[in-house]
Coordinates of C-alpha atoms in Angstrom, one line a residue:
X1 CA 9.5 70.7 47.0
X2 CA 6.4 68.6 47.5
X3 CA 6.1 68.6 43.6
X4 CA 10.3 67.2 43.4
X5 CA 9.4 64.5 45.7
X6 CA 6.3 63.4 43.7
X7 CA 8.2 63.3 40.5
X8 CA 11.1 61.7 42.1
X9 CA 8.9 58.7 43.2
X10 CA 7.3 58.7 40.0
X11 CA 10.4 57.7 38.4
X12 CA 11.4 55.2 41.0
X13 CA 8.0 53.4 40.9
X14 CA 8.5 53.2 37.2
X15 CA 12.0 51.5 37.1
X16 CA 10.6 49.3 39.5
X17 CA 8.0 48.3 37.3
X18 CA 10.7 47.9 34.5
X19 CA 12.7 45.6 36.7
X20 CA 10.0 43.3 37.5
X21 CA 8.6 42.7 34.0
X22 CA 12.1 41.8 33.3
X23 CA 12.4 39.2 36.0
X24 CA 9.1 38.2 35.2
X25 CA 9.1 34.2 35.2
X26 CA 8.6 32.1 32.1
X27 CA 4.6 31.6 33.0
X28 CA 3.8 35.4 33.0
X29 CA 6.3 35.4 29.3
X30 CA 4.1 32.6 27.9
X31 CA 0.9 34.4 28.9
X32 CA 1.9 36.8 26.9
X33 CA 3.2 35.1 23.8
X34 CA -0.4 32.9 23.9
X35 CA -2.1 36.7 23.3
X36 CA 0.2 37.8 20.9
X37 CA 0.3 34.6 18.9
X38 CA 3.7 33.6 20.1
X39 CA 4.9 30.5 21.0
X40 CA 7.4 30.4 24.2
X41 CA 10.3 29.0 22.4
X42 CA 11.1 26.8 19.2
X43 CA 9.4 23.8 18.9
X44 CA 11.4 20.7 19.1
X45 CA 9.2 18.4 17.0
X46 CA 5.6 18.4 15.1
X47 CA 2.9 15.2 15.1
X48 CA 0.6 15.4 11.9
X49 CA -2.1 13.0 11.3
X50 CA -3.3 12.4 7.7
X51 CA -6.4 11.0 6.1
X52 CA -6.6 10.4 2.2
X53 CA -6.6 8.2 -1.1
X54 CA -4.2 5.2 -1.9
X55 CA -4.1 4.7 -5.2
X56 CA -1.7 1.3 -6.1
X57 CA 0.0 1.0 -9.4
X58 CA -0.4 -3.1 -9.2
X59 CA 2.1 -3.2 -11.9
X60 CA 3.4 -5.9 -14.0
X61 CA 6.0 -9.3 -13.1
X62 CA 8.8 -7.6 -14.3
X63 CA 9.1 -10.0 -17.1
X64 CA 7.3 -12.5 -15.2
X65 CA 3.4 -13.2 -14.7
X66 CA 1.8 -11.1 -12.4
X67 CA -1.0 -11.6 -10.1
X68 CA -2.4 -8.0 -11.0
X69 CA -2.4 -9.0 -14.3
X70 CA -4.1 -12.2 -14.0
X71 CA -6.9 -10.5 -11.9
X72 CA -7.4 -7.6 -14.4
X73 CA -7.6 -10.6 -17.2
X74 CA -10.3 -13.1 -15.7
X75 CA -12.2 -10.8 -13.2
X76 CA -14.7 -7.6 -14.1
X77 CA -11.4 -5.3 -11.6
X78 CA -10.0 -2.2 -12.9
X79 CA -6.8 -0.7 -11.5
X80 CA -9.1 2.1 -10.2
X81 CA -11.0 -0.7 -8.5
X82 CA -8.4 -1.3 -6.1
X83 CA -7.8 2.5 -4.4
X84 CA -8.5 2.6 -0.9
X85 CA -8.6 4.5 2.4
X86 CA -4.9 6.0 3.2
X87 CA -4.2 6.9 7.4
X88 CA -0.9 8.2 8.2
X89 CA 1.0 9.4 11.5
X90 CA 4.5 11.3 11.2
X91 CA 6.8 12.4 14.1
X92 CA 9.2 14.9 12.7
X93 CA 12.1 15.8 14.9
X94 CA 13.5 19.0 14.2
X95 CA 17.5 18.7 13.1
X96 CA 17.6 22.4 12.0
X97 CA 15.8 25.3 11.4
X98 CA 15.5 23.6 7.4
X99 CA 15.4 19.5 8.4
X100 CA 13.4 17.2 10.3
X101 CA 14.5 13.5 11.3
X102 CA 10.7 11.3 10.4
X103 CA 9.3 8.5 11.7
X104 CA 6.2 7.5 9.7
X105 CA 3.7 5.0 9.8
X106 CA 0.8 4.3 7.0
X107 CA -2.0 2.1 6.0
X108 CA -4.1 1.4 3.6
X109 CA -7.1 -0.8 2.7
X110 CA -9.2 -1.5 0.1
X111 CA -12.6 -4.1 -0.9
X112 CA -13.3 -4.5 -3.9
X113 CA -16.4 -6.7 -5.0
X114 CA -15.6 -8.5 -8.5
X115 CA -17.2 -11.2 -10.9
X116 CA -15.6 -13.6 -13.4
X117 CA -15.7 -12.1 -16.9
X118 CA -16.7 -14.6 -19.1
X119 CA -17.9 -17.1 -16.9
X120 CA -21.4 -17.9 -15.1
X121 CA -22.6 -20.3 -13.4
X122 CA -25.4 -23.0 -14.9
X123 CA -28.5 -20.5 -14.5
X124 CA -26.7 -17.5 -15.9
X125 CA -25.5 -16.1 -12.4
X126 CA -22.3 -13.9 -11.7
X127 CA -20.0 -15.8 -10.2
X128 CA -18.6 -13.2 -7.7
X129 CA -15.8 -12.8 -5.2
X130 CA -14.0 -10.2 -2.9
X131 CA -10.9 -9.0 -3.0
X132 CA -9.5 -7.1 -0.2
X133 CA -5.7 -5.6 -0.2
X134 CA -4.1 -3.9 2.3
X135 CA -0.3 -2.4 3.4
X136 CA 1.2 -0.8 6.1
X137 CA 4.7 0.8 5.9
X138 CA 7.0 1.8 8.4
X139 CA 9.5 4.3 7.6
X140 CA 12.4 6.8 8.5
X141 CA 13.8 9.7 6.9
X142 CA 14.6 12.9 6.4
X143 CA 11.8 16.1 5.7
X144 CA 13.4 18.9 4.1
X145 CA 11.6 22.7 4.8
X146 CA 12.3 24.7 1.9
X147 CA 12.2 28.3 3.7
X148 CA 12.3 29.5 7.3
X149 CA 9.6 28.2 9.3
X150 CA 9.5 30.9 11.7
X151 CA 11.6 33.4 13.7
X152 CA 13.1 34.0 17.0
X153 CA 12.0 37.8 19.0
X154 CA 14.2 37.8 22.0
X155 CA 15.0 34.8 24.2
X156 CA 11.6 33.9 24.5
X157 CA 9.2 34.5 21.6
X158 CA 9.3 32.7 18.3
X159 CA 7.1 33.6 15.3
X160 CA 6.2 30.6 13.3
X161 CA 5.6 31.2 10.0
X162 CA 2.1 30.9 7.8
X163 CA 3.4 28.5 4.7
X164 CA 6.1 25.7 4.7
X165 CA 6.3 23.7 2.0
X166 CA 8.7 20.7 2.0
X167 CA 10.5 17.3 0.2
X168 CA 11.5 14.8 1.7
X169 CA 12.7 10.9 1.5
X170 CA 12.2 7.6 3.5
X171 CA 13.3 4.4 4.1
X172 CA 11.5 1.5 5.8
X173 CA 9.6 -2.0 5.6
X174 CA 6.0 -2.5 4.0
X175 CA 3.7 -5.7 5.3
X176 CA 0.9 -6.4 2.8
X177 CA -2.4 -8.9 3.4
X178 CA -3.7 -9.7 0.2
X179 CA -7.3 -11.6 0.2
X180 CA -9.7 -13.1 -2.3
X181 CA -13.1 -14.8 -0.8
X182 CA -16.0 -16.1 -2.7
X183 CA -16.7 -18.7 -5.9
X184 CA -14.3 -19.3 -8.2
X185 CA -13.9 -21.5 -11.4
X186 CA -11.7 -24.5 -12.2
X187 CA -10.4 -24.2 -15.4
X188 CA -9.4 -28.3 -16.1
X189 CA -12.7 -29.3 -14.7
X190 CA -15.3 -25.9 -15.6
X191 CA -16.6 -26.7 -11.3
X192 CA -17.7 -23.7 -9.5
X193 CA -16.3 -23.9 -5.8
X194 CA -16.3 -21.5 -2.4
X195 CA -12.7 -20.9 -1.0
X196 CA -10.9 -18.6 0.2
X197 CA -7.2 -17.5 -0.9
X198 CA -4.8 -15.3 1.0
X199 CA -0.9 -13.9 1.0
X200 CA 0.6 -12.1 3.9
X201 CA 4.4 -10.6 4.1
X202 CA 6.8 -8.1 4.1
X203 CA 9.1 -6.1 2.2
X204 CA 11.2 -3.3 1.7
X205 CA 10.5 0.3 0.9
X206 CA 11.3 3.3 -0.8
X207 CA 9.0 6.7 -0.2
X208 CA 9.6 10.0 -1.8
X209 CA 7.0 12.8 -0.6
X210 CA 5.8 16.9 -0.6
X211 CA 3.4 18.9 0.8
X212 CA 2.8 21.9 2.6
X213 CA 1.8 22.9 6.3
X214 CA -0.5 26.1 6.6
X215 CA -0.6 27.5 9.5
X216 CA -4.3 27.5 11.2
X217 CA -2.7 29.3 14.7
X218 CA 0.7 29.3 16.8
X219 CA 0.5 25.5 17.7
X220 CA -1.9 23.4 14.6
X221 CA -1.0 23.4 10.8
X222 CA -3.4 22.4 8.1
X223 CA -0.8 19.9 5.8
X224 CA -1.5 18.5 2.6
X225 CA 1.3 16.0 1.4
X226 CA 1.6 13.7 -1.8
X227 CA 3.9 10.6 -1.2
X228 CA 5.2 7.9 -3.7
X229 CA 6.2 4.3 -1.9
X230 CA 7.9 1.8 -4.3
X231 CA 8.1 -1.9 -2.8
X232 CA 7.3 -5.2 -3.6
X233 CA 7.1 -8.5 -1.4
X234 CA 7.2 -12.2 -2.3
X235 CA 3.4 -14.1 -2.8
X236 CA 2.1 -17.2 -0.5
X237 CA 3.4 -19.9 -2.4
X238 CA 0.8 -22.6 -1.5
X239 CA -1.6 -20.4 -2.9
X240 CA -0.6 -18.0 -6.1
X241 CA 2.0 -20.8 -7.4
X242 CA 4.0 -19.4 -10.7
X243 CA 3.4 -16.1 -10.1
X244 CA 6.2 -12.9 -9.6
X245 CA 6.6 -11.3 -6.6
X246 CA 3.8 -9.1 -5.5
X247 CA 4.1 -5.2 -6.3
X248 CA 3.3 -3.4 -3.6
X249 CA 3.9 0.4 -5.2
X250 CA 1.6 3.1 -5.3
X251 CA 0.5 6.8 -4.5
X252 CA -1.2 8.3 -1.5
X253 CA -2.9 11.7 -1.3
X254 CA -3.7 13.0 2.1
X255 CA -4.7 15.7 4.3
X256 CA -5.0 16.4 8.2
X257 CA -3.7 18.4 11.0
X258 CA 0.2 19.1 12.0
X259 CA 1.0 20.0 15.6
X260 CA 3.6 21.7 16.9
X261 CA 5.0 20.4 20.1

């Protein structure tokens, strides 16, 4: 009898136990994701930062005369010469379990230290100059996962998954600063002269972009993306008189950390 009694108890303690680590509140279920790797539901959007290279095309006028052109002509610059440091921020709000709506920002800068090519000054000196370019573009669009990017245990749990790649496509404004500082030549009167000549505005833009997120634990991604911007935006007038507007399209190639929120 005293054997019965202990079994019966037995049983009741352990449906106890049952019920409560069903009722359990959401704190005690997250403790328990965090140890198993899970997160405590799906995420409803992901912040990445980005560091990388800008590489510009600085392509032709179209037809017309381009400043890139006329730099590449008269000063010791290569394309090459202008690349610069690319910084990007993306907040991706997830649509679906495939899209993400993306707001984007970007920037890039460059300095590139140059000298006339065929001219010097009267005791055989470089005559040298900087030119510094930079752009920052704005954009919205649309980030397209081309698997799964995780799964759903329960009510609770979700499982993200290690690799997402993904395309995607934006839309947005670009404001460029275009600089050149130093000593220049006058070509009517062969003088050698200090000044400093500058451009600043805006214009549209087209991005298309991949990459990947690799997942580094249940809440940071390692992502890698390569993006494509074309734009162009008129030139200061007062300035770079006769010349096209300015093109403003290149590549970026970056890397930094995704987190899921």
């Amino acid at each position: 009898m005293f054997h019965r009694k202990v079994r019966i108890d037995t049983v009741r303690a352990l449906w106890v136990l049952a019920g409560l680590a069903l009722s359990a509140p959401p704190g005690a279920l997250e403790l328990h994701a965090q140890k198993r790797d899970f997160l405590l539901g799906t995420p409803k959007a992901t912040l990445s930062l980005r560091a990388g290279l800008s590489m510009p095309r600085a392509g032709g006028g179209n037809g017309g005369v381009s400043l890139w052109d006329d730099i590449r002509e008269q000063l010791e610059i290569s394309t090459a010469d202008l690349r610069g440091i690319y910084v990007g921020a993306d907040l991706g709000i997830r649509a679906s379990e495939h899209v993400d709506v993306v707001f984007s920002v970007g920037h890039t800068s460059s300095a590139t230290q140059s000298e006339f090519r065929r001219w010097r000054d009267e005791d055989d000196v470089p005559i040298t100059q900087v030119t510094e370019f930079t752009t920052t573009p704005v954009t919205a669009g649309v980030k397209l996962y081309l698997m799964p990017r995780g799964r759903a245990i329960g009510r609770y749990a979700w499982i993200p998954r290690t690799l997402n790649p993904y395309a995607g496509i934006a839309g947005g404004i670009v404001r460029y600063r275009f600089e050149q500082h130093g000593d220049f030549v006058d070509f009517e009167t062969l003088d050698i002269f200090s000044d400093r000549f500058w451009s600043v505005a805006t214009g549209a833009t087209a991005h298309f972009f991949t990459g990947v997120d690799i997942g580094v634990n249940k809440r940071m991604m390692f992502t890698g993306e390569v993006r494509y911007g074309f734009a162009e935006a008129p030139l200061n007038r007062d300035f770079f008189h006769g010349f096209a507007d300015l093109d403003l399209t290149g590549l970026q190639i970056s890397g930094g950390l995704s987190f899921r929120l």
